[in-house]
Amino acid sequence: MAKYERLKIGRGYISGYCSIFLSILALGGMLCFRYPERLTTPEFREVYTGESMATLITAVVIAAFFFALLSLILSKKIKLAAMGAGLSGIAVVLGAFGMEGRSVEKTSWHIGLDWLLLDLLLMAVIFVPLELFFPKRNQQSRFHEEWRTDLVYFAISHLFIQFFGVVTQKPAMLFFGWIGLDKVHAWVADLPFILGLLLAFFATDLFQYWAHRIFHNHVYLWRFHSVHHSTQNMDWLAGSRTHFIDIFFTRAMTFVPLYILGFSQPVFNAYIIFIAVHAVLIHSNVRINFGFLKYIFTTPQYHHWHHCEDPKYYGKNFASIFPFIDWIFGTYYLPGKEWPAGTGVREAEYPKGFVKQSIYPFTKSPFDSNLNMDEQSDR
């Protein structure tokens, strides 16, 4: 297979990669069972049980063996099939078919390996088939030249969920914790579920809109946010490419209305699930039009225009959930069924790799270097 060639159904590569992917997830899941105090998230453990995760690991290992066999049959080549079957075999030897949960004590620190593995599995199950069967850019490969970088961004943001969570919540607690919000919390928590969820969507999207717009309108902040815009391959991993300064500021602003209003736990959980899936969807390489829903909720077409590389369309579509927020503030743009010709930041240059991209904005502007231009942007 040529480098960066788009995968085609029936050649055995897709099933081979699926086998390897699933077997790696199974091995990671087994680590979570062995070291739950350090590798799992206390809040997330309340959502699932040890028995359900043991069953899931068993199913994942069986699926990995199935895809390994399918890859061998279709491709007549052993490399990918052997890797998938070998990793699955290691999982079986280490006890994948006999994992048992146990009580777990809370610790002072942890990394969210369980959150990473489950979210990665869910997003892959949803969006890999969508991008395979309904791609907007037919020639774009899943394994483009920067897919590993985007995967690292995805992994870092999930593994350090405790750190990001604590840091981004502090500003809201510091500035609003003294007010006394018990009555507000009680009123909001008593709202019907749908009303509470819509209020959570609107309040957080309004704050996120202005946080997002500030990063576009202020030159120094744009250095950091432009890393997110640097990808020229929009897909389900592209949204994860976000500089940690961007994450801190934007998530902190988004947490303010969540903290002030104090939504019920079911509303908060539904909000988190929706945002996790929707944020991946709007960056994905999916051509689905969504009909009238695209005027109610942001879609891939809508958000791809925000990432458009053509300067004529800069400064549009900052909202994450509701397009009408852009309409209110004069930044709405959705030209029928038309999509942007390309995405990225035309006037900038970025280093490759997660570490270099994390350091670079502190030391140098991506808009100067060889271009000898003023540091400015209309985005």
CSV table of C-alpha atoms in Angstrom, one decimal:
chain,number,residue,atom,x,y,z
A,1,MET,CA,0.0,0.0,0.0
A,2,ALA,CA,1.4,3.4,-1.0
A,3,LYS,CA,2.2,5.9,1.7
A,4,TYR,CA,-1.0,7.8,2.9
A,5,GLU,CA,-3.1,6.0,0.4
A,6,ARG,CA,-6.8,5.9,1.4
A,7,LEU,CA,-7.8,2.5,2.7
A,8,LYS,CA,-10.2,0.5,0.5
A,9,ILE,CA,-12.7,-2.1,1.6
A,10,GLY,CA,-12.0,-5.7,0.7
A,11,ARG,CA,-8.2,-5.6,0.7
A,12,GLY,CA,-7.6,-6.7,4.3
A,13,TYR,CA,-5.9,-3.6,5.6
A,14,ILE,CA,-8.9,-2.2,7.4
A,15,SER,CA,-9.6,-5.5,9.2
A,16,GLY,CA,-5.9,-5.9,10.1
A,17,TYR,CA,-5.6,-2.5,11.6
A,18,CYS,CA,-8.9,-3.1,13.5
A,19,SER,CA,-7.4,-6.2,15.0
A,20,ILE,CA,-4.3,-4.4,16.2
A,21,PHE,CA,-6.3,-1.5,17.5
A,22,LEU,CA,-8.7,-3.7,19.5
A,23,SER,CA,-6.0,-5.9,20.9
A,24,ILE,CA,-4.1,-2.8,22.2
A,25,LEU,CA,-7.3,-1.5,23.8
A,26,ALA,CA,-7.8,-4.9,25.5
A,27,LEU,CA,-4.2,-4.9,26.9
A,28,GLY,CA,-4.8,-1.3,28.2
A,29,GLY,CA,-8.0,-2.5,29.8
A,30,MET,CA,-6.2,-5.2,31.6
A,31,LEU,CA,-3.8,-2.7,33.0
A,32,CYS,CA,-6.7,-0.8,34.4
A,33,PHE,CA,-7.9,-3.9,36.1
A,34,ARG,CA,-4.5,-4.6,37.7
A,35,TYR,CA,-3.8,-1.0,38.7
A,36,PRO,CA,-7.2,0.7,39.1
A,37,GLU,CA,-6.1,3.2,41.8
A,38,ARG,CA,-3.7,4.9,39.5
A,39,LEU,CA,-5.1,4.2,36.0
A,40,THR,CA,-8.8,4.8,36.4
A,41,THR,CA,-11.0,7.8,37.1
A,42,PRO,CA,-13.0,7.8,40.3
A,43,GLU,CA,-15.9,9.7,38.8
A,44,PHE,CA,-15.9,7.5,35.7
A,45,ARG,CA,-15.8,4.3,37.8
A,46,GLU,CA,-19.3,5.2,39.1
A,47,VAL,CA,-20.7,4.9,35.5
A,48,TYR,CA,-19.5,1.3,34.9
A,49,THR,CA,-19.0,-1.9,36.8
A,50,GLY,CA,-16.0,-4.3,36.9
A,51,GLU,CA,-18.2,-7.1,35.5
A,52,SER,CA,-19.3,-5.0,32.5
A,53,MET,CA,-15.7,-4.0,31.7
A,54,ALA,CA,-14.5,-7.6,32.0
A,55,THR,CA,-17.3,-8.6,29.6
A,56,LEU,CA,-16.3,-5.8,27.2
A,57,ILE,CA,-12.6,-6.8,27.3
A,58,THR,CA,-13.6,-10.4,26.4
A,59,ALA,CA,-15.7,-9.2,23.5
A,60,VAL,CA,-12.9,-6.9,22.3
A,61,VAL,CA,-10.4,-9.8,22.3
A,62,ILE,CA,-12.7,-12.0,20.4
A,63,ALA,CA,-13.4,-9.3,17.9
A,64,ALA,CA,-9.6,-8.8,17.5
A,65,PHE,CA,-9.1,-12.4,16.6
A,66,PHE,CA,-12.0,-12.3,14.2
A,67,PHE,CA,-10.6,-9.3,12.3
A,68,ALA,CA,-7.1,-10.8,12.3
A,69,LEU,CA,-8.6,-13.9,10.5
A,70,LEU,CA,-10.6,-11.7,8.2
A,71,SER,CA,-7.4,-9.7,7.3
A,72,LEU,CA,-5.5,-12.9,6.5
A,73,ILE,CA,-8.3,-14.2,4.3
A,74,LEU,CA,-8.8,-10.9,2.4
A,75,SER,CA,-5.1,-9.8,2.0
A,76,LYS,CA,-3.4,-13.2,1.8
A,77,LYS,CA,-0.7,-11.5,3.8
A,78,ILE,CA,0.3,-12.4,7.4
A,79,LYS,CA,1.9,-9.3,8.8
A,80,LEU,CA,-1.1,-7.3,10.1
A,81,ALA,CA,-3.1,-10.5,11.0
A,82,ALA,CA,-0.1,-11.9,12.9
A,83,MET,CA,0.3,-8.6,14.8
A,84,GLY,CA,-3.3,-8.5,15.8
A,85,ALA,CA,-3.6,-12.2,16.7
A,86,GLY,CA,-0.2,-12.0,18.6
A,87,LEU,CA,-1.3,-9.1,20.7
A,88,SER,CA,-4.7,-10.7,21.4
A,89,GLY,CA,-2.9,-13.9,22.3
A,90,ILE,CA,-0.8,-12.0,24.9
A,91,ALA,CA,-4.0,-10.6,26.3
A,92,VAL,CA,-5.5,-14.1,26.7
A,93,VAL,CA,-2.3,-15.4,28.3
A,94,LEU,CA,-2.3,-12.5,30.8
A,95,GLY,CA,-5.9,-13.4,31.8
A,96,ALA,CA,-8.2,-11.4,29.5
A,97,PHE,CA,-10.9,-14.0,29.7
A,98,GLY,CA,-10.8,-14.1,33.5
A,99,MET,CA,-10.6,-10.5,34.8
A,100,GLU,CA,-12.4,-9.8,38.0
A,101,GLY,CA,-13.2,-6.4,39.5
A,102,ARG,CA,-12.4,-5.4,43.1
A,103,SER,CA,-13.0,-2.5,45.4
A,104,VAL,CA,-10.8,0.5,44.7
A,105,GLU,CA,-9.6,3.1,47.1
A,106,LYS,CA,-9.4,6.7,46.1
A,107,THR,CA,-6.0,8.1,45.7
A,108,SER,CA,-4.5,11.6,45.6
A,109,TRP,CA,-3.6,11.3,41.9
A,110,HIS,CA,-4.5,9.2,38.9
A,111,ILE,CA,-4.4,9.2,35.1
A,112,GLY,CA,-7.6,8.5,33.1
A,113,LEU,CA,-6.5,5.4,31.1
A,114,ASP,CA,-10.0,4.0,31.4
A,115,TRP,CA,-11.5,7.2,30.0
A,116,LEU,CA,-9.0,7.2,27.2
A,117,LEU,CA,-9.7,3.6,26.2
A,118,LEU,CA,-13.5,3.7,26.4
A,119,ASP,CA,-13.8,7.1,24.6
A,120,LEU,CA,-11.3,6.0,21.9
A,121,LEU,CA,-13.3,2.8,21.4
A,122,LEU,CA,-16.6,4.6,21.2
A,123,MET,CA,-15.4,7.3,18.9
A,124,ALA,CA,-13.7,4.8,16.6
A,125,VAL,CA,-16.8,2.6,16.4
A,126,ILE,CA,-18.9,5.6,15.5
A,127,PHE,CA,-16.7,7.7,13.2
A,128,VAL,CA,-14.3,5.2,11.5
A,129,PRO,CA,-17.3,3.6,9.6
A,130,LEU,CA,-18.8,7.1,8.9
A,131,GLU,CA,-15.6,8.4,7.4
A,132,LEU,CA,-15.1,5.2,5.5
A,133,PHE,CA,-18.6,5.1,3.9
A,134,PHE,CA,-19.5,8.8,3.9
A,135,PRO,CA,-16.3,10.7,3.4
A,136,LYS,CA,-16.4,14.4,2.3
A,137,ARG,CA,-12.8,14.2,1.0
A,138,ASN,CA,-12.6,10.9,-0.8
A,139,GLN,CA,-8.8,10.9,-1.2
A,140,GLN,CA,-8.0,11.7,2.4
A,141,SER,CA,-6.3,8.8,4.2
A,142,ARG,CA,-7.0,7.8,7.8
A,143,PHE,CA,-3.2,7.5,8.1
A,144,HIS,CA,-2.3,10.9,6.8
A,145,GLU,CA,1.1,12.4,7.7
A,146,GLU,CA,0.1,13.9,11.0
A,147,TRP,CA,-2.4,11.3,12.4
A,148,ARG,CA,0.0,10.2,15.1
A,149,THR,CA,0.4,13.7,16.3
A,150,ASP,CA,-3.4,14.1,16.6
A,151,LEU,CA,-3.6,10.7,18.4
A,152,VAL,CA,-1.1,12.0,20.9
A,153,TYR,CA,-3.2,15.1,21.5
A,154,PHE,CA,-6.2,12.8,22.0
A,155,ALA,CA,-4.4,10.6,24.5
A,156,ILE,CA,-2.8,13.4,26.5
A,157,SER,CA,-6.1,15.3,27.0
A,158,HIS,CA,-7.7,12.0,28.3
A,159,LEU,CA,-4.9,10.7,30.4
A,160,PHE,CA,-4.5,13.9,32.3
A,161,ILE,CA,-8.3,14.5,32.8
A,162,GLN,CA,-7.8,15.0,36.6
A,163,PHE,CA,-5.2,17.7,36.1
A,164,PHE,CA,-7.2,19.5,33.4
A,165,GLY,CA,-10.4,19.2,35.4
A,166,VAL,CA,-8.9,20.6,38.6
A,167,VAL,CA,-7.1,23.5,36.9
A,168,THR,CA,-10.0,24.6,34.7
A,169,GLN,CA,-12.5,24.6,37.6
A,170,LYS,CA,-10.4,26.7,39.9
A,171,PRO,CA,-11.2,30.1,38.3
A,172,ALA,CA,-14.9,29.6,38.6
A,173,MET,CA,-14.6,28.5,42.2
A,174,LEU,CA,-12.3,31.4,43.0
A,175,PHE,CA,-14.4,34.2,41.5
A,176,PHE,CA,-17.9,32.8,42.3
A,177,GLY,CA,-17.5,30.4,45.2
A,178,TRP,CA,-18.1,33.2,47.8
A,179,ILE,CA,-21.5,34.3,46.4
A,180,GLY,CA,-23.7,31.6,47.9
A,181,LEU,CA,-25.4,29.8,45.0
A,182,ASP,CA,-27.4,27.2,46.9
A,183,LYS,CA,-30.8,28.6,45.8
A,184,VAL,CA,-29.8,29.0,42.2
A,185,HIS,CA,-28.5,25.4,42.2
A,186,ALA,CA,-31.7,24.1,43.7
A,187,TRP,CA,-33.9,25.9,41.2
A,188,VAL,CA,-31.8,24.8,38.2
A,189,ALA,CA,-31.6,21.2,39.5
A,190,ASP,CA,-35.4,21.0,39.7
A,191,LEU,CA,-35.9,22.0,36.0
A,192,PRO,CA,-37.2,19.2,33.8
A,193,PHE,CA,-34.4,17.2,32.2
A,194,ILE,CA,-34.8,18.6,28.7
A,195,LEU,CA,-35.0,22.2,29.8
A,196,GLY,CA,-32.0,21.8,32.1
A,197,LEU,CA,-30.0,20.2,29.3
A,198,LEU,CA,-30.9,22.9,26.8
A,199,LEU,CA,-30.0,25.6,29.3
A,200,ALA,CA,-26.6,23.9,29.9
A,201,PHE,CA,-26.0,23.8,26.1
A,202,PHE,CA,-26.9,27.5,25.7
A,203,ALA,CA,-25.0,28.8,28.7
A,204,THR,CA,-21.8,26.9,28.1
A,205,ASP,CA,-21.9,27.7,24.3
A,206,LEU,CA,-22.4,31.4,24.9
A,207,PHE,CA,-19.3,31.5,27.2
A,208,GLN,CA,-17.4,29.2,24.9
A,209,TYR,CA,-18.3,31.4,21.9
A,210,TRP,CA,-16.6,34.5,23.4
A,211,ALA,CA,-13.6,32.5,24.8
A,212,HIS,CA,-13.2,31.1,21.3
A,213,ARG,CA,-13.5,34.5,19.6
A,214,ILE,CA,-11.0,36.1,22.0
A,215,PHE,CA,-8.4,33.5,21.0
A,216,HIS,CA,-9.0,34.5,17.4
A,217,ASN,CA,-9.0,38.3,17.9
A,218,HIS,CA,-6.0,38.7,20.2
A,219,VAL,CA,-2.7,38.3,18.5
A,220,TYR,CA,-0.7,36.5,21.2
A,221,LEU,CA,-3.6,34.1,22.1
A,222,TRP,CA,-4.0,33.3,18.4
A,223,ARG,CA,-0.5,31.8,18.4
A,224,PHE,CA,-1.8,29.1,20.7
A,225,HIS,CA,-5.3,28.6,19.1
A,226,SER,CA,-3.9,28.5,15.6
A,227,VAL,CA,-2.3,25.2,16.4
A,228,HIS,CA,-5.8,23.8,16.4
A,229,HIS,CA,-6.4,25.3,13.0
A,230,SER,CA,-3.1,24.0,11.5
A,231,THR,CA,-4.4,20.7,10.4
A,232,GLN,CA,-5.2,20.3,6.8
A,233,ASN,CA,-6.8,16.9,7.3
A,234,MET,CA,-10.1,17.3,9.1
A,235,ASP,CA,-11.2,14.1,10.6
A,236,TRP,CA,-12.5,12.7,13.9
A,237,LEU,CA,-9.1,13.1,15.6
A,238,ALA,CA,-8.5,16.6,14.3
A,239,GLY,CA,-10.5,18.3,17.1
A,240,SER,CA,-8.1,16.9,19.7
A,241,ARG,CA,-5.2,19.0,18.3
A,242,THR,CA,-5.5,21.8,20.9
A,243,HIS,CA,-2.7,23.6,22.7
A,244,PHE,CA,-2.9,23.2,26.5
A,245,ILE,CA,-3.1,27.0,27.0
A,246,ASP,CA,-6.2,27.0,24.7
A,247,ILE,CA,-7.6,24.1,26.7
A,248,PHE,CA,-7.1,25.8,30.1
A,249,PHE,CA,-8.7,29.1,29.1
A,250,THR,CA,-11.6,27.7,27.0
A,251,ARG,CA,-12.6,25.0,29.4
A,252,ALA,CA,-12.3,27.3,32.4
A,253,MET,CA,-14.7,29.8,30.7
A,254,THR,CA,-17.1,26.9,29.8
A,255,PHE,CA,-17.1,25.7,33.4
A,256,VAL,CA,-18.2,29.1,34.8
A,257,PRO,CA,-21.9,28.7,33.8
A,258,LEU,CA,-21.8,25.0,34.9
A,259,TYR,CA,-20.6,26.0,38.3
A,260,ILE,CA,-22.8,29.0,38.8
A,261,LEU,CA,-26.0,27.3,37.7
A,262,GLY,CA,-25.3,23.9,39.3
A,263,PHE,CA,-27.0,21.5,37.0
A,264,SER,CA,-28.3,18.1,38.2
A,265,GLN,CA,-26.1,15.1,37.8
A,266,PRO,CA,-28.2,13.5,35.0
A,267,VAL,CA,-28.1,16.8,33.0
A,268,PHE,CA,-24.3,17.2,33.6
A,269,ASN,CA,-23.6,13.6,32.5
A,270,ALA,CA,-25.8,14.0,29.4
A,271,TYR,CA,-24.0,17.3,28.6
A,272,ILE,CA,-20.6,15.7,28.9
A,273,ILE,CA,-21.6,12.7,26.6
A,274,PHE,CA,-23.1,15.0,24.0
A,275,ILE,CA,-20.1,17.4,24.0
A,276,ALA,CA,-17.6,14.5,23.7
A,277,VAL,CA,-19.4,13.0,20.7
A,278,HIS,CA,-20.4,16.3,19.0
A,279,ALA,CA,-17.0,17.9,19.2
A,280,VAL,CA,-15.6,14.9,17.3
A,281,LEU,CA,-18.4,15.0,14.8
A,282,ILE,CA,-18.0,18.6,13.7
A,283,HIS,CA,-14.3,18.0,12.9
A,284,SER,CA,-14.9,14.7,11.1
A,285,ASN,CA,-14.5,13.9,7.4
A,286,VAL,CA,-18.2,13.2,7.0
A,287,ARG,CA,-20.3,14.6,4.2
A,288,ILE,CA,-23.7,14.0,5.8
A,289,ASN,CA,-25.9,17.1,5.3
A,290,PHE,CA,-28.2,16.6,8.4
A,291,GLY,CA,-31.1,18.3,6.7
A,292,PHE,CA,-32.9,21.0,8.8
A,293,LEU,CA,-30.9,20.0,11.9
A,294,LYS,CA,-27.9,21.9,10.5
A,295,TYR,CA,-29.7,25.1,11.2
A,296,ILE,CA,-30.3,24.1,14.9
A,297,PHE,CA,-27.0,22.4,15.8
A,298,THR,CA,-23.5,22.9,14.3
A,299,THR,CA,-22.5,20.2,11.8
A,300,PRO,CA,-19.2,19.2,10.0
A,301,GLN,CA,-20.1,21.5,7.1
A,302,TYR,CA,-20.7,24.4,9.5
A,303,HIS,CA,-17.5,23.9,11.5
A,304,HIS,CA,-15.3,23.2,8.4
A,305,TRP,CA,-16.1,26.7,7.2
A,306,HIS,CA,-14.6,27.9,10.5
A,307,HIS,CA,-11.4,26.0,9.6
A,308,CYS,CA,-11.4,27.3,6.0
A,309,GLU,CA,-7.9,28.3,4.8
A,310,ASP,CA,-9.2,31.0,2.5
A,311,PRO,CA,-8.8,34.4,4.2
A,312,LYS,CA,-12.1,35.6,2.7
A,313,TYR,CA,-14.0,33.4,5.1
A,314,TYR,CA,-12.0,34.1,8.3
A,315,GLY,CA,-13.9,35.0,11.4
A,316,LYS,CA,-17.0,32.9,11.0
A,317,ASN,CA,-18.8,30.2,12.9
A,318,PHE,CA,-17.3,30.4,16.4
A,319,ALA,CA,-20.2,28.6,18.2
A,320,SER,CA,-19.7,25.0,19.2
A,321,ILE,CA,-23.4,23.9,19.5
A,322,PHE,CA,-25.9,26.5,18.4
A,323,PRO,CA,-25.5,28.4,15.0
A,324,PHE,CA,-28.0,31.0,16.1
A,325,ILE,CA,-25.4,32.4,18.6
A,326,ASP,CA,-23.2,33.2,15.5
A,327,TRP,CA,-26.2,34.7,13.8
A,328,ILE,CA,-26.9,37.0,16.8
A,329,PHE,CA,-23.3,38.3,16.8
A,330,GLY,CA,-22.9,38.6,13.1
A,331,THR,CA,-20.4,35.7,12.5
A,332,TYR,CA,-22.8,33.2,10.9
A,333,TYR,CA,-21.9,31.6,7.5
A,334,LEU,CA,-23.5,28.6,5.9
A,335,PRO,CA,-23.7,28.8,2.1
A,336,GLY,CA,-26.3,26.1,1.2
A,337,LYS,CA,-24.6,22.8,0.6
A,338,GLU,CA,-21.2,24.2,-0.3
A,339,TRP,CA,-18.1,23.2,1.6
A,340,PRO,CA,-14.7,25.0,1.9
A,341,ALA,CA,-12.1,23.9,-0.7
A,342,GLY,CA,-9.5,23.4,2.0
A,343,THR,CA,-8.7,23.8,5.7
A,344,GLY,CA,-5.7,25.0,7.6
A,345,VAL,CA,-3.8,28.3,8.2
A,346,ARG,CA,-2.4,29.5,4.9
A,347,GLU,CA,-0.1,32.2,6.2
A,348,ALA,CA,1.7,30.3,8.9
A,349,GLU,CA,4.3,27.5,9.4
A,350,TYR,CA,4.3,25.0,12.3
A,351,PRO,CA,6.7,22.4,13.5
A,352,LYS,CA,5.7,18.8,13.4
A,353,GLY,CA,4.9,16.8,16.5
A,354,PHE,CA,3.1,17.3,19.8
A,355,VAL,CA,6.1,18.4,21.9
A,356,LYS,CA,7.4,20.9,19.3
A,357,GLN,CA,3.9,22.4,18.8
A,358,SER,CA,3.4,22.7,22.5
A,359,ILE,CA,6.6,24.7,23.0
A,360,TYR,CA,6.7,26.7,19.7
A,361,PRO,CA,4.0,29.4,20.4
A,362,PHE,CA,5.8,30.5,23.6
A,363,THR,CA,9.0,31.2,21.7
A,364,LYS,CA,8.0,32.2,18.2
A,365,SER,CA,5.0,33.3,16.2
A,366,PRO,CA,4.0,30.9,13.4
A,367,PHE,CA,3.2,33.9,11.3
A,368,ASP,CA,6.6,35.4,11.1
A,369,SER,CA,9.6,33.1,10.5
A,370,ASN,CA,10.4,33.0,6.8
A,371,LEU,CA,7.3,35.0,5.7
A,372,ASN,CA,8.5,38.3,7.2
A,373,MET,CA,5.0,39.5,7.9
A,374,ASP,CA,3.4,41.3,10.8
A,375,GLU,CA,1.9,39.2,13.5
A,376,GLN,CA,-1.8,39.6,12.8
A,377,SER,CA,-4.9,37.7,11.9
A,378,ASP,CA,-8.5,38.4,11.0
A,379,ARG,CA,-9.6,35.0,12.1
